Amino acid sequence: MATAQAAASSTSLDQGTRRAPYDFTGCLAHTEVTWVENTDNIICIIGFFDHNQECQKSVLVRYPAVPLHPHVVKIALLQMRTGADIGQIHNKNLEMVTHQLYRDQRNADPTRMNSRYELQAGDFSHVSIAPEQNVDNWLDQSSPHYKCEVADAVFHYAPRAERDECFMVCIATPEMCDAAWKYCHHKQLVLDGTFGVCTSRLLLWIAMGIDKAGHGIPMAMFLFLAPSGTRATHAGYNTDILATLLGKWRDWMGSRPGDGIFEPFVGMTDTDTKEQAALLWRPCGKVGLAKVEKKLRNGWECQWKVYCQLPTISRPSTGA
């Protein structure tokens, strides 16, 4: 039985299919517990507590994955921060395992412990640095992971070191800067946001200009993290954040001989009042003195055209 289970587990891993110890039965049983973080007081317990018949009869068909010991992960992350590659991390792991240098390794009982010390090839997807730390390393000139091409395209960066701080990355390549002067300076600025660009709670705002063919040309991208406590990512922004980002962009664009200070004259956004207020914010330039066009107007015009194309309904004549 053990051999068959191991073979099934190996086959499952090789094919990239299900790795859970039990087969899927469509059981809906689950529990959701809500508690206060500071006091651990439970506020609410909800869920579906009844297992279906298939789930109750299910048996172990694969060996459960044994997690890495926390000390192994800690040492590997320290090596990554100093610029070590996967080969160096693996060699260090073999050396420490051989000499039993990891925490609790000498006194560990192999028959009872629920962790392992040997790094495997698939572990490096879990032994990774948080995305925000990656960005910080790419932009830090003293870091071994510094990327000049990335740093050159970032005109504003604000790390999130504290809970109440907002992570921000503003991106514009030299080509996007030239496009901004060509299609946006003393012309129209189009601003809109989108969500779900990655697995993190990031929001993306894009500033665009319109070329002669009527195509949108991206001129700057503003990435920032939804503030702590935000229940919905799509609502994790306000006028102050957007106005700050637009102000950083304007300051970075600066001025050019013969063109003066970078100033869009007209801002176009949707019906979101927070976006409109950000464009009307005085630090964003003379766009605050211009009219903010709304997509609502286009929608109204489309509906009006449809209405005008409806056939005329003749009224019945009334006899004398």
mmCIF file with all atom_site columns, C-alpha atoms in Angstrom, residues 40 79 100 125 154 167 172 185 190 293:
data_model
loop_
_atom_site.group_PDB
_atom_site.id
_atom_site.type_symbol
_atom_site.label_atom_id
_atom_site.label_alt_id
_atom_site.label_comp_id
_atom_site.label_asym_id
_atom_site.label_entity_id
_atom_site.label_seq_id
_atom_site.pdbx_PDB_ins_code
_atom_site.Cartn_x
_atom_site.Cartn_y
_atom_site.Cartn_z
_atom_site.occupancy
_atom_site.B_iso_or_equiv
_atom_site.pdbx_formal_charge
_atom_site.auth_seq_id
_atom_site.auth_comp_id
_atom_site.auth_asym_id
_atom_site.auth_atom_id
_atom_site.pdbx_PDB_model_num
ATOM 1  C CA . ASP A 1 40  ? -7.787  37.144 19.822  1.00 0.00 ? 40  ASP A CA 1
ATOM 2  C CA . GLN A 1 79  ? 21.719  34.383 1.395   1.00 0.00 ? 79  GLN A CA 1
ATOM 3  C CA . GLN A 1 100 ? 23.621  19.354 11.764  1.00 0.00 ? 100 GLN A CA 1
ATOM 4  C CA . SER A 1 125 ? 9.409   28.811 -5.528  1.00 0.00 ? 125 SER A CA 1
ATOM 5  C CA . VAL A 1 154 ? 11.098  54.922 -12.239 1.00 0.00 ? 154 VAL A CA 1
ATOM 6  C CA . PHE A 1 167 ? 3.701   51.740 -1.486  1.00 0.00 ? 167 PHE A CA 1
ATOM 7  C CA . ALA A 1 172 ? 7.892   56.499 -17.364 1.00 0.00 ? 172 ALA A CA 1
ATOM 8  C CA . HIS A 1 185 ? 1.701   69.369 -23.140 1.00 0.00 ? 185 HIS A CA 1
ATOM 9  C CA . VAL A 1 190 ? -6.553  61.081 -20.273 1.00 0.00 ? 190 VAL A CA 1
ATOM 10 C CA . GLU A 1 293 ? -14.586 66.005 -19.690 1.00 0.00 ? 293 GLU A CA 1
#
